[in-house]
XYZ file of C-alpha atoms in Angstrom:
339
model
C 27.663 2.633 11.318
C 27.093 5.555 9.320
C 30.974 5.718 9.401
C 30.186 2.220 6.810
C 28.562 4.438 3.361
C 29.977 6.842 1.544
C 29.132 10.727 2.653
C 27.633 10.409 -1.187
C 25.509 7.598 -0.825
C 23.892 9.188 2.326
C 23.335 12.294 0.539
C 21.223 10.218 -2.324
C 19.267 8.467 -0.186
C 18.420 11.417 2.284
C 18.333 13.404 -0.578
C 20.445 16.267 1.004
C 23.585 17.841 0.196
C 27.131 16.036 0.479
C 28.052 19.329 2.460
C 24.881 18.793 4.846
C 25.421 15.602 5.352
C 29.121 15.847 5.764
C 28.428 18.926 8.643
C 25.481 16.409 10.488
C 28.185 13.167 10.507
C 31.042 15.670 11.896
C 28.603 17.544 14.921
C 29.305 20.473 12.886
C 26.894 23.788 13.919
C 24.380 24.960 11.562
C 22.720 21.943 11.335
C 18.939 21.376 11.663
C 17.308 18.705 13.769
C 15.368 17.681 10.686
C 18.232 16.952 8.600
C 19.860 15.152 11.801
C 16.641 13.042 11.429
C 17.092 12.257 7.513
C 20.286 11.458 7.877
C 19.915 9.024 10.527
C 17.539 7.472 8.554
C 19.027 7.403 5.754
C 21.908 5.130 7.254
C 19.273 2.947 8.640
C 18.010 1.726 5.038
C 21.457 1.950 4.017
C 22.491 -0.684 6.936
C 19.149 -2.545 5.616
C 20.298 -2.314 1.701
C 23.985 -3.373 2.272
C 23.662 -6.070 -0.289
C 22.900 -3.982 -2.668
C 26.158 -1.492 -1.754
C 28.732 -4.210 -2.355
C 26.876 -5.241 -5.289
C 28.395 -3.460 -9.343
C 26.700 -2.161 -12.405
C 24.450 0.571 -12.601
C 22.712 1.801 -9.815
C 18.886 3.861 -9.408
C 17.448 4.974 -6.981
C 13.810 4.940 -6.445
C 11.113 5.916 -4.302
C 8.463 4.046 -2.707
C 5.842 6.965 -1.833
C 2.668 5.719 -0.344
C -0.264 6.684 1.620
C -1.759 4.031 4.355
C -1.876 2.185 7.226
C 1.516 1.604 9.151
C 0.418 -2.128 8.918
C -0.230 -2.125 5.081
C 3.109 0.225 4.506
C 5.228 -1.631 6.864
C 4.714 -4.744 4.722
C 5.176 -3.133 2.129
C 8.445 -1.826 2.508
C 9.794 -5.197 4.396
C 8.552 -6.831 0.854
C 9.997 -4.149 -1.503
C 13.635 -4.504 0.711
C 13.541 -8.215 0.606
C 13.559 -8.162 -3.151
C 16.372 -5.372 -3.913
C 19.056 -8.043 -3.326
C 17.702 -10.610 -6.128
C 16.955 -7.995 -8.865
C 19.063 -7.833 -12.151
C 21.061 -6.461 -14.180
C 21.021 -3.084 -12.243
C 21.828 -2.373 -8.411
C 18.331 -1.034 -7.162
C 18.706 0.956 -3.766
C 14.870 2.322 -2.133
C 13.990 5.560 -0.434
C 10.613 5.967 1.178
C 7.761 8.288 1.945
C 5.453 6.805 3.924
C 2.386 8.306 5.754
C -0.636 7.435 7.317
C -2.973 10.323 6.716
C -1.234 12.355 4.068
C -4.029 14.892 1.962
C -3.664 15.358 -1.937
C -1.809 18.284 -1.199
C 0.839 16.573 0.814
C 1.508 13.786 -1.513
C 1.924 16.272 -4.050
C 4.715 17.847 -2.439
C 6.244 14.536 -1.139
C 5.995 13.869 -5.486
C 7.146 17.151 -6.208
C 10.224 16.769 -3.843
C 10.836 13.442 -5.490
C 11.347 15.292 -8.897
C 13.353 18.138 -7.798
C 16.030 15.888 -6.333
C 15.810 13.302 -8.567
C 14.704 9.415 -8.607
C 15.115 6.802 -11.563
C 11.504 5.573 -10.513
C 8.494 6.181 -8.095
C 6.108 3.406 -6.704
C 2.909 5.029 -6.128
C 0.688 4.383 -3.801
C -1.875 7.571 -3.948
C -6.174 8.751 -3.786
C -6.937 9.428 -7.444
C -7.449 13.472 -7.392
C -6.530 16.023 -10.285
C -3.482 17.427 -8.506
C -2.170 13.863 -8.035
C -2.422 12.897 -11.173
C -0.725 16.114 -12.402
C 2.046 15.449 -10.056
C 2.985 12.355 -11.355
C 2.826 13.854 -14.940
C 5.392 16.100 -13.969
C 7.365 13.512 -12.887
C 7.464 11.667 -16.763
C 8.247 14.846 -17.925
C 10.916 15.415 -15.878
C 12.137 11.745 -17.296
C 10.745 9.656 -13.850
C 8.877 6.788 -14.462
C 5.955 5.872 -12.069
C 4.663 2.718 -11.249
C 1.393 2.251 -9.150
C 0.983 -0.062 -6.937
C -2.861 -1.671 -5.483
C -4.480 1.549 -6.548
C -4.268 2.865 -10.179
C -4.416 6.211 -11.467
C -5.317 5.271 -15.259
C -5.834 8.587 -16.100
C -2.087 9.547 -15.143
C 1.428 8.877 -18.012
C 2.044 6.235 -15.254
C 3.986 3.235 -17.132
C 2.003 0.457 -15.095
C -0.592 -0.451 -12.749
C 0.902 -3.394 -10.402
C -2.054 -5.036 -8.134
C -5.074 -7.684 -8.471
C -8.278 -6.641 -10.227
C -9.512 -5.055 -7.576
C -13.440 -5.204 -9.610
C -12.775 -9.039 -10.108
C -11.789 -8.782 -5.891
C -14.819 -7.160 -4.956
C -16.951 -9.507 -6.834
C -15.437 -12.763 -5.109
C -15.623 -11.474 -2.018
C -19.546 -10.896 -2.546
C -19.719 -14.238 -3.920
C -18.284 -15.325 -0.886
C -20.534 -13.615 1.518
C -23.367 -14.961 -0.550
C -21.985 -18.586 0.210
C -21.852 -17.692 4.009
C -25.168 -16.359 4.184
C -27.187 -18.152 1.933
C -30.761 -17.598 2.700
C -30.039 -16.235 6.054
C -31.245 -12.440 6.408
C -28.887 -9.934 7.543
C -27.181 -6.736 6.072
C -23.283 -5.963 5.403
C -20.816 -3.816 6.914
C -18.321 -2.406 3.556
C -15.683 -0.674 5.131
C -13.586 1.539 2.931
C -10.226 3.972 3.800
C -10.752 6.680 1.529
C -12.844 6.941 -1.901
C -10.735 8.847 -3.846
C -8.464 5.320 -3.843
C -9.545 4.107 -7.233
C -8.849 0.481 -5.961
C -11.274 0.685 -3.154
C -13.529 2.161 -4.933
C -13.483 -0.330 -7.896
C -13.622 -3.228 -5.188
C -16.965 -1.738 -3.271
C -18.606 -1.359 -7.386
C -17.807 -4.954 -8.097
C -19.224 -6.285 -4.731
C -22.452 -4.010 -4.738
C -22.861 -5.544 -8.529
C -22.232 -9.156 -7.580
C -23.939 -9.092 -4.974
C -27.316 -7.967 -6.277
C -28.131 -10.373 -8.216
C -28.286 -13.433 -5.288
C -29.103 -10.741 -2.975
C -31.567 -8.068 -3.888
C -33.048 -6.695 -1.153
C -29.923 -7.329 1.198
C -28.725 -3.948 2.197
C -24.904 -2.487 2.286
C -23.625 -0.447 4.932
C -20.540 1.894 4.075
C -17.993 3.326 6.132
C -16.179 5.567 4.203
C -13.011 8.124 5.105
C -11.447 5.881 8.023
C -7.972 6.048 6.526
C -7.580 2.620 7.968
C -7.190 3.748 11.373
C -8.499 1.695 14.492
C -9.377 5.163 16.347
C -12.130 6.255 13.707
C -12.843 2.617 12.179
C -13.910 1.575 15.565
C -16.087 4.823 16.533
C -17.684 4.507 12.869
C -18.151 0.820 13.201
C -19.957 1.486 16.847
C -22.132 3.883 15.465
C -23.174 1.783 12.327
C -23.889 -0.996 14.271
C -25.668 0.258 16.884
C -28.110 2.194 13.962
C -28.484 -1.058 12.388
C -29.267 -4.269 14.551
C -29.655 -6.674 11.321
C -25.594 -6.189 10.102
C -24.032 -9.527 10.445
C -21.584 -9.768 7.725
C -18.506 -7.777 6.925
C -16.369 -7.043 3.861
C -13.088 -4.774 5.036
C -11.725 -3.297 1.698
C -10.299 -0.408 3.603
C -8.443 -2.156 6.360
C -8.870 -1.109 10.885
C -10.466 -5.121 11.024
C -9.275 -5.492 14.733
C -11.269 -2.176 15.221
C -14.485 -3.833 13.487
C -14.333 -6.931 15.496
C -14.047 -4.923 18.946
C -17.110 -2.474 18.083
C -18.850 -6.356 17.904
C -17.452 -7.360 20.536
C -17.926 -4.124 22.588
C -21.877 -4.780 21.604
C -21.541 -8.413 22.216
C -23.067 -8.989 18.519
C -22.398 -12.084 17.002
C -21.373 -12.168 13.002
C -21.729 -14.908 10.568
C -18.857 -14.282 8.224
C -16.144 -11.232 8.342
C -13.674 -11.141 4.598
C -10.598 -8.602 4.815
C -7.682 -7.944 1.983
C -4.011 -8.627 2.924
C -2.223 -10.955 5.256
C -0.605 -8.098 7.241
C 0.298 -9.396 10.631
C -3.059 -8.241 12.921
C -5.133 -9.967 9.953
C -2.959 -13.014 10.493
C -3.862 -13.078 14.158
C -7.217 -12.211 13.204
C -7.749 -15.581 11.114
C -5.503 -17.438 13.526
C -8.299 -16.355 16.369
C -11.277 -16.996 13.767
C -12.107 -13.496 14.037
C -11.735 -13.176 10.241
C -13.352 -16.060 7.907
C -11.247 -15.531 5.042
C -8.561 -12.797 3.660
C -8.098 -12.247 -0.431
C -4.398 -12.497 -0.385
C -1.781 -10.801 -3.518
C 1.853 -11.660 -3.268
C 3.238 -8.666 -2.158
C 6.889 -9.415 -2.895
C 6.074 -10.950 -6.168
C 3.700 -7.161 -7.032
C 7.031 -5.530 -6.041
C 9.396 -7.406 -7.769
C 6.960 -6.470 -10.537
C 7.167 -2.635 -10.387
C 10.790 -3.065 -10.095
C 11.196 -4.774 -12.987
C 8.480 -2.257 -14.833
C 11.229 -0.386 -14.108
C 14.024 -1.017 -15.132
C 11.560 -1.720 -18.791
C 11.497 1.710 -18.184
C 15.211 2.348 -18.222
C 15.508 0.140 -20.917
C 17.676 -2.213 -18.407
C 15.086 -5.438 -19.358
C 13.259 -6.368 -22.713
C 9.814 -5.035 -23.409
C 7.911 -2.311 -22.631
C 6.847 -1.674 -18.760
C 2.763 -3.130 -18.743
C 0.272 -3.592 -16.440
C -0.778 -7.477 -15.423
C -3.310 -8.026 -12.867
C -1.909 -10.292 -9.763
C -3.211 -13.126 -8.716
C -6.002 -13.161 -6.081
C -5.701 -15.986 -3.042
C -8.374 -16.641 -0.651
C -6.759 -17.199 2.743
C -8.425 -19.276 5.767
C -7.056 -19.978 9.283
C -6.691 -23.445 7.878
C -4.481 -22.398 5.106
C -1.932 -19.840 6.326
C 1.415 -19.427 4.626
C 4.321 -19.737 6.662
């Protein structure tokens, strides 16, 4: 297949040399085994972004660099590739840097990379530090616009923020929980990936505040620094649960949920109501199974047909300046799935 691009277009999306990737296609020696690996998948989104080959006009080339869950990136990326063929009036092609646990220091260089071999945009998914935030200065500078996606960095020359309120999120969700457990007593289980993701952070402030005011003397229990992962959101979750016999409500902001509902089940402890963010595909199973009692939804396509458009603003390839708009928030129940 790789036979199908041009040695050029590989080299843009790999972001290698036209003589690397011409010695990798042709078995020549001197080749390393990582840039066998970039160039393989490099034709893989290629054989994914076909549409947009055959398509004219301008092209860019951006970058979707995030930091997450597999899960949460996966969907992600399926969303951000089933928009490229609809966008307008340029052809939009996607590279990606995707990663699980990545440090400030690593998405720095993954940022950093990005500039030196050029993009005509970054989505940013990143933990608000200093030497992030510098990182994506230097990209401006350099002429790069960034666009951040569910987690801001305000602070940053970003050109947008694209994602709901996540204050106005955490403050349904607590109003929710509220709802669920009325007079009931019982403490809560906030669950959070990292808290140097401003988005998280903002969504845990504006459910502590909302909730104190039905609930004074009901008491929050945070897991912090999970990354999302099952592995340490499950032994976290254990060990919370077992110090605390009165938690019988959860609100996931940071993700792992199949990991909170084993270290219940593992206990056999019952819960009264369990809210999560994103209809990813173990959340949909989740509410299918009742396991979950409601998920605050955003239109992921829809955010990333957003930050394309931003831009392109950018480029000056649309009207109007690139802005942030918050997304709309939709509360999700098994009896109410999308297709």
């Amino acid at each position: 297949m790789s036979r199908a691009f041009r040695v050029r277009d590989i080299a843009v999306q790999a972001g290698l040399s036209e003589t690397t990737v011409d010695r990798v296609l042709n078995g020549r020696a001197g080749v390393s085994t990582r840039a066998q690996r970039q160039v393989d998948r490099a034709v893989r989104e290629l054989e994914r972004q076909q549409d947009q080959l055959r398509l004219g006009g301008r092209t860019l080339v951006v970058d979707l660099v995030m930091q997450a869950p597999a899960r949460f990136t996966g969907a992600v990326r399926a969303a951000l590739e089933g928009e490229l063929p609809g966008l307008r009036p340029a052809v939009i092609r996607a590279r990606f840097a995707l990663d699980e646990t990545a440090s400030a220091p690593a998405m720095v260089e993954a940022l950093d990379l990005v500039r030196r071999r050029g993009s005509q945009g970054v989505i940013l998914k990143a933990p608000d530090e200093p030497e992030v935030v510098e990182a994506v200065d230097r990209l401006v500078a350099a002429g790069i616009p960034v666009v951040t996606l569910v987690t801001d960095l305000p602070t940053s020359r970003r050109v947008a923020y694209v994602g709901i309120d996540n204050r106005a999120a955490g403050a349904t969700a607590a109003y929710l929980v509220s709802q669920w457990l009325g007079d009931a007593p019982g403490n809560i289980l906030v669950t959070l990936s990292r808290d140097t993701f401003r988005g998280e952070e903002e969504r845990e402030m504006g459910f502590r505040t909302t909730l104190r005011r039905p609930a004074p003397d009901r008491s929050i229990v945070e897991l912090n620094n999970t990354d999302g992962l099952d592995a340490t959101t499950h032994a976290l979750a254990l060990k919370a649960l077992t110090a605390d016999p009165a938690i019988n409500a959860v609100y996931s902001i940071g993700g792992g949920n199949q990991a909170i509902v084993n270290a219940f089940s593992d206990l056999n402890r019952p819960y009264r109501c369990f809210i999560g963010h994103d209809l990813d595909p173990d959340n949909r199973a989740l509410l299918r199974s009742g396991a979950l009692s409601l998920v605050l939804h955003h239109d992921l396509p829809a955010d990333l047909r957003r930050s394309c458009h931003a831009l392109l603003q950018a480029h000056h390839l649309l009207p109007d300046a690139p802005h942030s708009l918050p997304s709309n928030i939709y509360p999700i129940t098994p009896h109410n799935l999308p297709t």
